[in-house]
């Protein structure tokens, strides 16, 4: 499968396709970690559409997409170099990593289709792939964190946030759920008012206050609250954001410029 020539092989096993993917994955991880300076320089935005390729021999290459149509195997994300200077370097590398993960899956299951894998063989292939950390997880450091802290979702004490953004979101959740209702005394009215205030807080995108137990994030500029899913921010991504600006504040800034 060197170079992707599926047609040259009558049949291959799921284990052989997995070894192909693992080699390509290793090469792409090198590009985005140990060889990152070289990779960054090669992704010149002034050049034409560039792609990051990983090869079964654990090497990588930044080059133009294949000229043949249709290509011999699925092509990786096109034009990764154009976004380089318009993003924070870590965010850009994370974006390339996500697209690289998608490409590896598409190549593996392309081979699966070409080699006639049945349902059980495809399931075995995916299981082997799923046991590997994704390139995104390796590049962003999530893989190391997951290895150190494997805890169930119900263990609230061990899920302490490690960033300002996630801390504020967790406070948001706590304040929605923990206001006392049945205690007697002068604090009753204040607690009920605070609870009502949080219950009336609406998401700045969808305009609802559904999902009290879901992840919320607060804009550091306008101080509006948003469902993480509405602004496409996950708890894992929030850990890497020092100061969050909602889409409205971001767009307003661009308009002024």
PDB file of C-alpha atoms in Angstrom:
ATOM      1  CA  UNK A   1       0.000   0.000   0.000  1.00  0.00           C
ATOM      2  CA  UNK A   2       3.020   2.268  -0.326  1.00  0.00           C
ATOM      3  CA  UNK A   3       1.710   5.359  -2.053  1.00  0.00           C
ATOM      4  CA  UNK A   4      -1.832   4.026  -1.847  1.00  0.00           C
ATOM      5  CA  UNK A   5      -2.016   1.617  -4.783  1.00  0.00           C
ATOM      6  CA  UNK A   6      -4.992  -0.427  -3.649  1.00  0.00           C
ATOM      7  CA  UNK A   7      -5.639  -1.723  -7.153  1.00  0.00           C
ATOM      8  CA  UNK A   8      -2.275  -3.472  -7.154  1.00  0.00           C
ATOM      9  CA  UNK A   9      -3.375  -5.809  -4.359  1.00  0.00           C
ATOM     10  CA  UNK A  10      -5.991  -8.514  -4.651  1.00  0.00           C
ATOM     11  CA  UNK A  11      -6.692  -8.556  -0.928  1.00  0.00           C
ATOM     12  CA  UNK A  12      -5.425  -7.168   2.348  1.00  0.00           C
ATOM     13  CA  UNK A  13      -6.355  -7.784   5.961  1.00  0.00           C
ATOM     14  CA  UNK A  14      -7.621  -5.255   8.481  1.00  0.00           C
ATOM     15  CA  UNK A  15      -4.304  -5.574  10.303  1.00  0.00           C
ATOM     16  CA  UNK A  16      -2.365  -4.607   7.169  1.00  0.00           C
ATOM     17  CA  UNK A  17      -4.574  -1.579   6.551  1.00  0.00           C
ATOM     18  CA  UNK A  18      -4.117  -0.609  10.195  1.00  0.00           C
ATOM     19  CA  UNK A  19      -0.315  -0.814   9.870  1.00  0.00           C
ATOM     20  CA  UNK A  20      -0.569   1.456   6.814  1.00  0.00           C
ATOM     21  CA  UNK A  21      -2.612   3.982   8.798  1.00  0.00           C
ATOM     22  CA  UNK A  22      -0.293   3.781  11.809  1.00  0.00           C
ATOM     23  CA  UNK A  23       2.729   4.583   9.630  1.00  0.00           C
ATOM     24  CA  UNK A  24       0.996   7.546   7.972  1.00  0.00           C
ATOM     25  CA  UNK A  25      -0.162   8.763  11.390  1.00  0.00           C
ATOM     26  CA  UNK A  26       3.387   8.599  12.811  1.00  0.00           C
ATOM     27  CA  UNK A  27       4.707  10.679   9.927  1.00  0.00           C
ATOM     28  CA  UNK A  28       2.053  13.366  10.347  1.00  0.00           C
ATOM     29  CA  UNK A  29       2.615  13.521  14.104  1.00  0.00           C
ATOM     30  CA  UNK A  30       6.325  14.141  13.410  1.00  0.00           C
ATOM     31  CA  UNK A  31       5.418  17.025  11.118  1.00  0.00           C
ATOM     32  CA  UNK A  32       3.207  18.643  13.766  1.00  0.00           C
ATOM     33  CA  UNK A  33       5.491  18.039  16.764  1.00  0.00           C
ATOM     34  CA  UNK A  34       9.191  17.216  16.439  1.00  0.00           C
ATOM     35  CA  UNK A  35       9.504  18.670  12.907  1.00  0.00           C
ATOM     36  CA  UNK A  36       7.098  21.543  13.506  1.00  0.00           C
ATOM     37  CA  UNK A  37       9.541  24.344  12.645  1.00  0.00           C
ATOM     38  CA  UNK A  38      10.299  22.790   9.261  1.00  0.00           C
ATOM     39  CA  UNK A  39       6.610  22.113   8.672  1.00  0.00           C
ATOM     40  CA  UNK A  40       5.685  25.708   9.560  1.00  0.00           C
ATOM     41  CA  UNK A  41       8.191  27.153   7.081  1.00  0.00           C
ATOM     42  CA  UNK A  42       7.051  24.853   4.278  1.00  0.00           C
ATOM     43  CA  UNK A  43       3.425  25.997   4.673  1.00  0.00           C
ATOM     44  CA  UNK A  44       4.041  29.381   3.082  1.00  0.00           C
ATOM     45  CA  UNK A  45       0.709  31.183   2.480  1.00  0.00           C
ATOM     46  CA  UNK A  46       2.188  32.721  -0.673  1.00  0.00           C
ATOM     47  CA  UNK A  47       2.399  29.292  -2.307  1.00  0.00           C
ATOM     48  CA  UNK A  48      -0.416  27.418  -4.027  1.00  0.00           C
ATOM     49  CA  UNK A  49      -2.803  25.012  -2.293  1.00  0.00           C
ATOM     50  CA  UNK A  50      -0.683  22.696  -0.161  1.00  0.00           C
ATOM     51  CA  UNK A  51      -1.512  19.421   1.565  1.00  0.00           C
ATOM     52  CA  UNK A  52       0.145  17.461   4.379  1.00  0.00           C
ATOM     53  CA  UNK A  53       0.732  13.836   3.403  1.00  0.00           C
ATOM     54  CA  UNK A  54       1.731  11.013   5.726  1.00  0.00           C
ATOM     55  CA  UNK A  55       3.321   7.892   4.277  1.00  0.00           C
ATOM     56  CA  UNK A  56       3.333   4.267   5.492  1.00  0.00           C
ATOM     57  CA  UNK A  57       7.093   4.464   6.177  1.00  0.00           C
ATOM     58  CA  UNK A  58       6.443   7.108   8.883  1.00  0.00           C
ATOM     59  CA  UNK A  59       7.601  10.053   6.788  1.00  0.00           C
ATOM     60  CA  UNK A  60       5.672  13.188   5.807  1.00  0.00           C
ATOM     61  CA  UNK A  61       5.566  15.706   2.981  1.00  0.00           C
ATOM     62  CA  UNK A  62       3.991  19.089   2.300  1.00  0.00           C
ATOM     63  CA  UNK A  63       3.212  19.306  -1.380  1.00  0.00           C
ATOM     64  CA  UNK A  64       0.570  20.061  -4.003  1.00  0.00           C
ATOM     65  CA  UNK A  65      -2.361  17.662  -4.377  1.00  0.00           C
ATOM     66  CA  UNK A  66      -2.242  14.867  -6.918  1.00  0.00           C
ATOM     67  CA  UNK A  67      -2.957  15.976 -10.479  1.00  0.00           C
ATOM     68  CA  UNK A  68      -4.747  12.792 -11.506  1.00  0.00           C
ATOM     69  CA  UNK A  69      -8.542  12.862 -11.356  1.00  0.00           C
ATOM     70  CA  UNK A  70      -9.914  10.991  -9.547  1.00  0.00           C
ATOM     71  CA  UNK A  71      -6.923  10.572  -7.220  1.00  0.00           C
ATOM     72  CA  UNK A  72      -5.601   7.087  -6.438  1.00  0.00           C
ATOM     73  CA  UNK A  73      -6.550   7.500  -2.767  1.00  0.00           C
ATOM     74  CA  UNK A  74      -8.569  10.235  -0.979  1.00  0.00           C
ATOM     75  CA  UNK A  75      -6.759  13.552  -0.778  1.00  0.00           C
ATOM     76  CA  UNK A  76      -5.923  15.349   2.504  1.00  0.00           C
ATOM     77  CA  UNK A  77      -7.245  18.823   3.334  1.00  0.00           C
ATOM     78  CA  UNK A  78      -6.372  21.328   0.619  1.00  0.00           C
ATOM     79  CA  UNK A  79      -4.820  24.737   1.291  1.00  0.00           C
ATOM     80  CA  UNK A  80      -3.614  24.256   4.873  1.00  0.00           C
ATOM     81  CA  UNK A  81      -0.986  26.950   4.237  1.00  0.00           C
ATOM     82  CA  UNK A  82      -3.523  29.736   3.631  1.00  0.00           C
ATOM     83  CA  UNK A  83      -4.708  29.840   7.257  1.00  0.00           C
ATOM     84  CA  UNK A  84      -1.219  29.781   8.793  1.00  0.00           C
ATOM     85  CA  UNK A  85      -0.658  33.507   9.327  1.00  0.00           C
ATOM     86  CA  UNK A  86      -4.266  34.291  10.196  1.00  0.00           C
ATOM     87  CA  UNK A  87      -4.389  32.091  13.287  1.00  0.00           C
ATOM     88  CA  UNK A  88      -2.522  31.495  16.509  1.00  0.00           C
ATOM     89  CA  UNK A  89       0.134  28.873  15.737  1.00  0.00           C
ATOM     90  CA  UNK A  90      -1.206  26.333  18.248  1.00  0.00           C
ATOM     91  CA  UNK A  91      -4.744  26.744  16.945  1.00  0.00           C
ATOM     92  CA  UNK A  92      -3.536  26.350  13.366  1.00  0.00           C
ATOM     93  CA  UNK A  93      -1.608  23.177  14.200  1.00  0.00           C
ATOM     94  CA  UNK A  94      -4.655  21.811  16.008  1.00  0.00           C
ATOM     95  CA  UNK A  95      -6.787  22.542  12.930  1.00  0.00           C
ATOM     96  CA  UNK A  96      -4.324  20.726  10.657  1.00  0.00           C
ATOM     97  CA  UNK A  97      -4.310  17.835  13.134  1.00  0.00           C
ATOM     98  CA  UNK A  98      -8.119  17.497  12.990  1.00  0.00           C
ATOM     99  CA  UNK A  99      -8.071  17.410   9.183  1.00  0.00           C
ATOM    100  CA  UNK A 100      -5.228  14.885   9.305  1.00  0.00           C
ATOM    101  CA  UNK A 101      -7.303  12.587  11.517  1.00  0.00           C
ATOM    102  CA  UNK A 102     -10.175  12.834   9.062  1.00  0.00           C
ATOM    103  CA  UNK A 103      -7.883  11.996   6.160  1.00  0.00           C
ATOM    104  CA  UNK A 104      -6.443   8.916   7.882  1.00  0.00           C
ATOM    105  CA  UNK A 105      -9.943   7.552   8.497  1.00  0.00           C
ATOM    106  CA  UNK A 106     -10.999   8.207   4.903  1.00  0.00           C
ATOM    107  CA  UNK A 107      -7.899   6.420   3.538  1.00  0.00           C
ATOM    108  CA  UNK A 108      -8.323   3.432   5.870  1.00  0.00           C
ATOM    109  CA  UNK A 109     -11.979   2.915   4.957  1.00  0.00           C
ATOM    110  CA  UNK A 110     -11.257   3.560   1.288  1.00  0.00           C
ATOM    111  CA  UNK A 111      -8.897   0.585   1.452  1.00  0.00           C
ATOM    112  CA  UNK A 112     -11.557  -1.328   3.350  1.00  0.00           C
ATOM    113  CA  UNK A 113     -14.017  -0.746   0.521  1.00  0.00           C
ATOM    114  CA  UNK A 114     -11.479  -1.611  -2.187  1.00  0.00           C
ATOM    115  CA  UNK A 115     -10.488  -4.814  -0.427  1.00  0.00           C
ATOM    116  CA  UNK A 116     -14.079  -5.830   0.202  1.00  0.00           C
ATOM    117  CA  UNK A 117     -14.099  -5.762   4.000  1.00  0.00           C
ATOM    118  CA  UNK A 118     -17.300  -7.084   5.500  1.00  0.00           C
ATOM    119  CA  UNK A 119     -19.082  -5.607   8.527  1.00  0.00           C
ATOM    120  CA  UNK A 120     -17.040  -7.501  11.120  1.00  0.00           C
ATOM    121  CA  UNK A 121     -13.720  -6.679   9.421  1.00  0.00           C
ATOM    122  CA  UNK A 122     -14.593  -2.975   9.243  1.00  0.00           C
ATOM    123  CA  UNK A 123     -15.571  -3.091  12.902  1.00  0.00           C
ATOM    124  CA  UNK A 124     -12.241  -4.725  13.811  1.00  0.00           C
ATOM    125  CA  UNK A 125     -10.344  -2.118  11.793  1.00  0.00           C
ATOM    126  CA  UNK A 126     -12.148   0.764  13.476  1.00  0.00           C
ATOM    127  CA  UNK A 127     -11.585  -0.780  16.900  1.00  0.00           C
ATOM    128  CA  UNK A 128      -7.812  -0.892  16.293  1.00  0.00           C
ATOM    129  CA  UNK A 129      -7.830   2.709  15.042  1.00  0.00           C
ATOM    130  CA  UNK A 130      -9.958   3.879  17.954  1.00  0.00           C
ATOM    131  CA  UNK A 131      -7.466   2.492  20.467  1.00  0.00           C
ATOM    132  CA  UNK A 132      -4.871   5.006  19.208  1.00  0.00           C
ATOM    133  CA  UNK A 133      -4.923   8.622  20.395  1.00  0.00           C
ATOM    134  CA  UNK A 134      -5.926  10.923  17.559  1.00  0.00           C
ATOM    135  CA  UNK A 135      -3.351  13.238  16.020  1.00  0.00           C
ATOM    136  CA  UNK A 136      -5.347  16.134  17.484  1.00  0.00           C
ATOM    137  CA  UNK A 137      -5.088  14.635  20.969  1.00  0.00           C
ATOM    138  CA  UNK A 138      -1.325  14.164  20.605  1.00  0.00           C
ATOM    139  CA  UNK A 139      -0.681  17.653  19.194  1.00  0.00           C
ATOM    140  CA  UNK A 140      -2.805  19.481  21.784  1.00  0.00           C
ATOM    141  CA  UNK A 141      -1.594  17.414  24.733  1.00  0.00           C
ATOM    142  CA  UNK A 142      -5.031  15.952  25.439  1.00  0.00           C
ATOM    143  CA  UNK A 143      -3.675  12.414  25.073  1.00  0.00           C
ATOM    144  CA  UNK A 144      -1.214  12.898  27.951  1.00  0.00           C
ATOM    145  CA  UNK A 145      -3.899  14.426  30.124  1.00  0.00           C
ATOM    146  CA  UNK A 146      -6.293  11.564  29.429  1.00  0.00           C
ATOM    147  CA  UNK A 147      -3.629   9.033  30.334  1.00  0.00           C
ATOM    148  CA  UNK A 148      -2.988  10.735  33.674  1.00  0.00           C
ATOM    149  CA  UNK A 149      -6.568  11.455  34.596  1.00  0.00           C
ATOM    150  CA  UNK A 150      -8.969   8.682  33.602  1.00  0.00           C
ATOM    151  CA  UNK A 151     -12.004   9.479  35.719  1.00  0.00           C
ATOM    152  CA  UNK A 152     -15.767   8.920  35.211  1.00  0.00           C
ATOM    153  CA  UNK A 153     -17.971  11.876  34.384  1.00  0.00           C
ATOM    154  CA  UNK A 154     -19.750  11.539  37.706  1.00  0.00           C
ATOM    155  CA  UNK A 155     -16.620  12.322  39.724  1.00  0.00           C
ATOM    156  CA  UNK A 156     -17.009  16.074  40.045  1.00  0.00           C
ATOM    157  CA  UNK A 157     -14.091  16.542  42.440  1.00  0.00           C
ATOM    158  CA  UNK A 158     -11.523  15.185  39.999  1.00  0.00           C
ATOM    159  CA  UNK A 159     -12.865  17.148  37.043  1.00  0.00           C
ATOM    160  CA  UNK A 160     -11.502  20.492  38.208  1.00  0.00           C
ATOM    161  CA  UNK A 161     -11.013  22.981  35.378  1.00  0.00           C
ATOM    162  CA  UNK A 162      -7.540  24.143  34.450  1.00  0.00           C
ATOM    163  CA  UNK A 163      -8.393  27.384  32.684  1.00  0.00           C
ATOM    164  CA  UNK A 164     -10.131  30.656  33.399  1.00  0.00           C
ATOM    165  CA  UNK A 165     -12.793  30.019  30.790  1.00  0.00           C
ATOM    166  CA  UNK A 166     -13.744  26.579  32.040  1.00  0.00           C
ATOM    167  CA  UNK A 167     -13.700  27.756  35.666  1.00  0.00           C
ATOM    168  CA  UNK A 168     -16.270  30.429  34.896  1.00  0.00           C
ATOM    169  CA  UNK A 169     -18.367  27.890  33.038  1.00  0.00           C
ATOM    170  CA  UNK A 170     -18.295  25.487  35.963  1.00  0.00           C
ATOM    171  CA  UNK A 171     -19.282  28.304  38.333  1.00  0.00           C
ATOM    172  CA  UNK A 172     -22.170  28.968  35.977  1.00  0.00           C
ATOM    173  CA  UNK A 173     -23.329  25.363  36.273  1.00  0.00           C
ATOM    174  CA  UNK A 174     -22.953  25.311  40.042  1.00  0.00           C
ATOM    175  CA  UNK A 175     -24.825  28.557  40.483  1.00  0.00           C
ATOM    176  CA  UNK A 176     -27.706  27.245  38.416  1.00  0.00           C
ATOM    177  CA  UNK A 177     -28.048  24.017  40.314  1.00  0.00           C
ATOM    178  CA  UNK A 178     -27.044  24.685  43.912  1.00  0.00           C
ATOM    179  CA  UNK A 179     -29.177  27.594  45.143  1.00  0.00           C
ATOM    180  CA  UNK A 180     -31.101  26.396  48.278  1.00  0.00           C
ATOM    181  CA  UNK A 181     -34.872  26.347  48.218  1.00  0.00           C
ATOM    182  CA  UNK A 182     -36.055  24.939  51.566  1.00  0.00           C
ATOM    183  CA  UNK A 183     -33.759  26.593  54.134  1.00  0.00           C
ATOM    184  CA  UNK A 184     -35.371  29.049  56.527  1.00  0.00           C
ATOM    185  CA  UNK A 185     -33.925  32.430  57.439  1.00  0.00           C
ATOM    186  CA  UNK A 186     -33.027  35.761  55.928  1.00  0.00           C
ATOM    187  CA  UNK A 187     -30.872  34.150  53.222  1.00  0.00           C
ATOM    188  CA  UNK A 188     -33.909  32.508  51.628  1.00  0.00           C
ATOM    189  CA  UNK A 189     -35.029  35.478  49.544  1.00  0.00           C
ATOM    190  CA  UNK A 190     -31.508  36.273  48.323  1.00  0.00           C
ATOM    191  CA  UNK A 191     -30.922  32.653  47.359  1.00  0.00           C
ATOM    192  CA  UNK A 192     -34.209  32.484  45.471  1.00  0.00           C
ATOM    193  CA  UNK A 193     -33.487  35.757  43.669  1.00  0.00           C
ATOM    194  CA  UNK A 194     -30.044  34.497  42.681  1.00  0.00           C
ATOM    195  CA  UNK A 195     -31.510  31.220  41.470  1.00  0.00           C
ATOM    196  CA  UNK A 196     -34.162  33.059  39.454  1.00  0.00           C
ATOM    197  CA  UNK A 197     -31.500  35.273  37.937  1.00  0.00           C
ATOM    198  CA  UNK A 198     -29.447  32.297  36.774  1.00  0.00           C
ATOM    199  CA  UNK A 199     -32.511  30.405  35.581  1.00  0.00           C
ATOM    200  CA  UNK A 200     -33.411  33.433  33.462  1.00  0.00           C
ATOM    201  CA  UNK A 201     -29.955  33.635  31.867  1.00  0.00           C
ATOM    202  CA  UNK A 202     -30.332  32.972  28.146  1.00  0.00           C
ATOM    203  CA  UNK A 203     -27.784  31.693  25.693  1.00  0.00           C
ATOM    204  CA  UNK A 204     -26.582  34.552  23.506  1.00  0.00           C
ATOM    205  CA  UNK A 205     -26.887  32.378  20.390  1.00  0.00           C
ATOM    206  CA  UNK A 206     -30.023  30.226  20.695  1.00  0.00           C
ATOM    207  CA  UNK A 207     -31.856  32.450  23.195  1.00  0.00           C
ATOM    208  CA  UNK A 208     -32.814  29.600  25.546  1.00  0.00           C
ATOM    209  CA  UNK A 209     -31.700  28.559  29.004  1.00  0.00           C
ATOM    210  CA  UNK A 210     -31.970  24.839  28.319  1.00  0.00           C
ATOM    211  CA  UNK A 211     -29.194  22.455  29.248  1.00  0.00           C
ATOM    212  CA  UNK A 212     -28.431  23.538  32.818  1.00  0.00           C
ATOM    213  CA  UNK A 213     -26.112  20.561  33.167  1.00  0.00           C
ATOM    214  CA  UNK A 214     -24.323  21.274  29.895  1.00  0.00           C
ATOM    215  CA  UNK A 215     -21.092  23.173  29.308  1.00  0.00           C
ATOM    216  CA  UNK A 216     -21.509  26.985  29.162  1.00  0.00           C
ATOM    217  CA  UNK A 217     -18.931  29.647  28.352  1.00  0.00           C
ATOM    218  CA  UNK A 218     -18.889  33.384  29.081  1.00  0.00           C
ATOM    219  CA  UNK A 219     -17.594  36.038  26.691  1.00  0.00           C
ATOM    220  CA  UNK A 220     -14.870  38.044  28.429  1.00  0.00           C
ATOM    221  CA  UNK A 221     -15.810  41.084  26.345  1.00  0.00           C
ATOM    222  CA  UNK A 222     -19.616  41.418  26.543  1.00  0.00           C
ATOM    223  CA  UNK A 223     -20.077  38.975  29.478  1.00  0.00           C
ATOM    224  CA  UNK A 224     -22.896  37.108  27.759  1.00  0.00           C
ATOM    225  CA  UNK A 225     -23.238  33.366  28.378  1.00  0.00           C
ATOM    226  CA  UNK A 226     -23.377  30.766  25.619  1.00  0.00           C
ATOM    227  CA  UNK A 227     -23.982  27.046  25.357  1.00  0.00           C
ATOM    228  CA  UNK A 228     -20.649  25.534  24.359  1.00  0.00           C
ATOM    229  CA  UNK A 229     -22.359  23.596  21.560  1.00  0.00           C
ATOM    230  CA  UNK A 230     -23.922  26.794  20.170  1.00  0.00           C
ATOM    231  CA  UNK A 231     -20.534  28.484  19.675  1.00  0.00           C
ATOM    232  CA  UNK A 232     -18.728  25.214  18.880  1.00  0.00           C
ATOM    233  CA  UNK A 233     -16.480  25.335  21.955  1.00  0.00           C
ATOM    234  CA  UNK A 234     -15.824  22.112  23.847  1.00  0.00           C
ATOM    235  CA  UNK A 235     -14.465  21.927  27.422  1.00  0.00           C
ATOM    236  CA  UNK A 236     -11.208  20.550  26.007  1.00  0.00           C
ATOM    237  CA  UNK A 237     -10.820  23.477  23.601  1.00  0.00           C
ATOM    238  CA  UNK A 238     -11.768  25.967  26.321  1.00  0.00           C
ATOM    239  CA  UNK A 239      -8.741  24.901  28.333  1.00  0.00           C
ATOM    240  CA  UNK A 240      -6.481  26.477  25.700  1.00  0.00           C
ATOM    241  CA  UNK A 241      -8.374  29.800  25.494  1.00  0.00           C
ATOM    242  CA  UNK A 242      -6.961  32.569  27.680  1.00  0.00           C
ATOM    243  CA  UNK A 243      -9.628  35.142  26.806  1.00  0.00           C
ATOM    244  CA  UNK A 244     -12.804  34.083  25.029  1.00  0.00           C
ATOM    245  CA  UNK A 245     -14.639  36.419  22.649  1.00  0.00           C
ATOM    246  CA  UNK A 246     -18.048  35.408  21.336  1.00  0.00           C
ATOM    247  CA  UNK A 247     -18.801  35.449  17.573  1.00  0.00           C
ATOM    248  CA  UNK A 248     -20.606  38.808  17.831  1.00  0.00           C
ATOM    249  CA  UNK A 249     -17.671  40.541  19.531  1.00  0.00           C
ATOM    250  CA  UNK A 250     -15.224  38.956  17.098  1.00  0.00           C
ATOM    251  CA  UNK A 251     -17.251  40.050  14.068  1.00  0.00           C
ATOM    252  CA  UNK A 252     -17.694  43.570  15.433  1.00  0.00           C
ATOM    253  CA  UNK A 253     -13.937  43.900  15.833  1.00  0.00           C
ATOM    254  CA  UNK A 254     -13.388  42.797  12.240  1.00  0.00           C
ATOM    255  CA  UNK A 255     -16.018  45.250  10.993  1.00  0.00           C
ATOM    256  CA  UNK A 256     -14.292  48.175  12.729  1.00  0.00           C
ATOM    257  CA  UNK A 257     -10.987  47.204  11.133  1.00  0.00           C
TER     258      UNK A 257
END
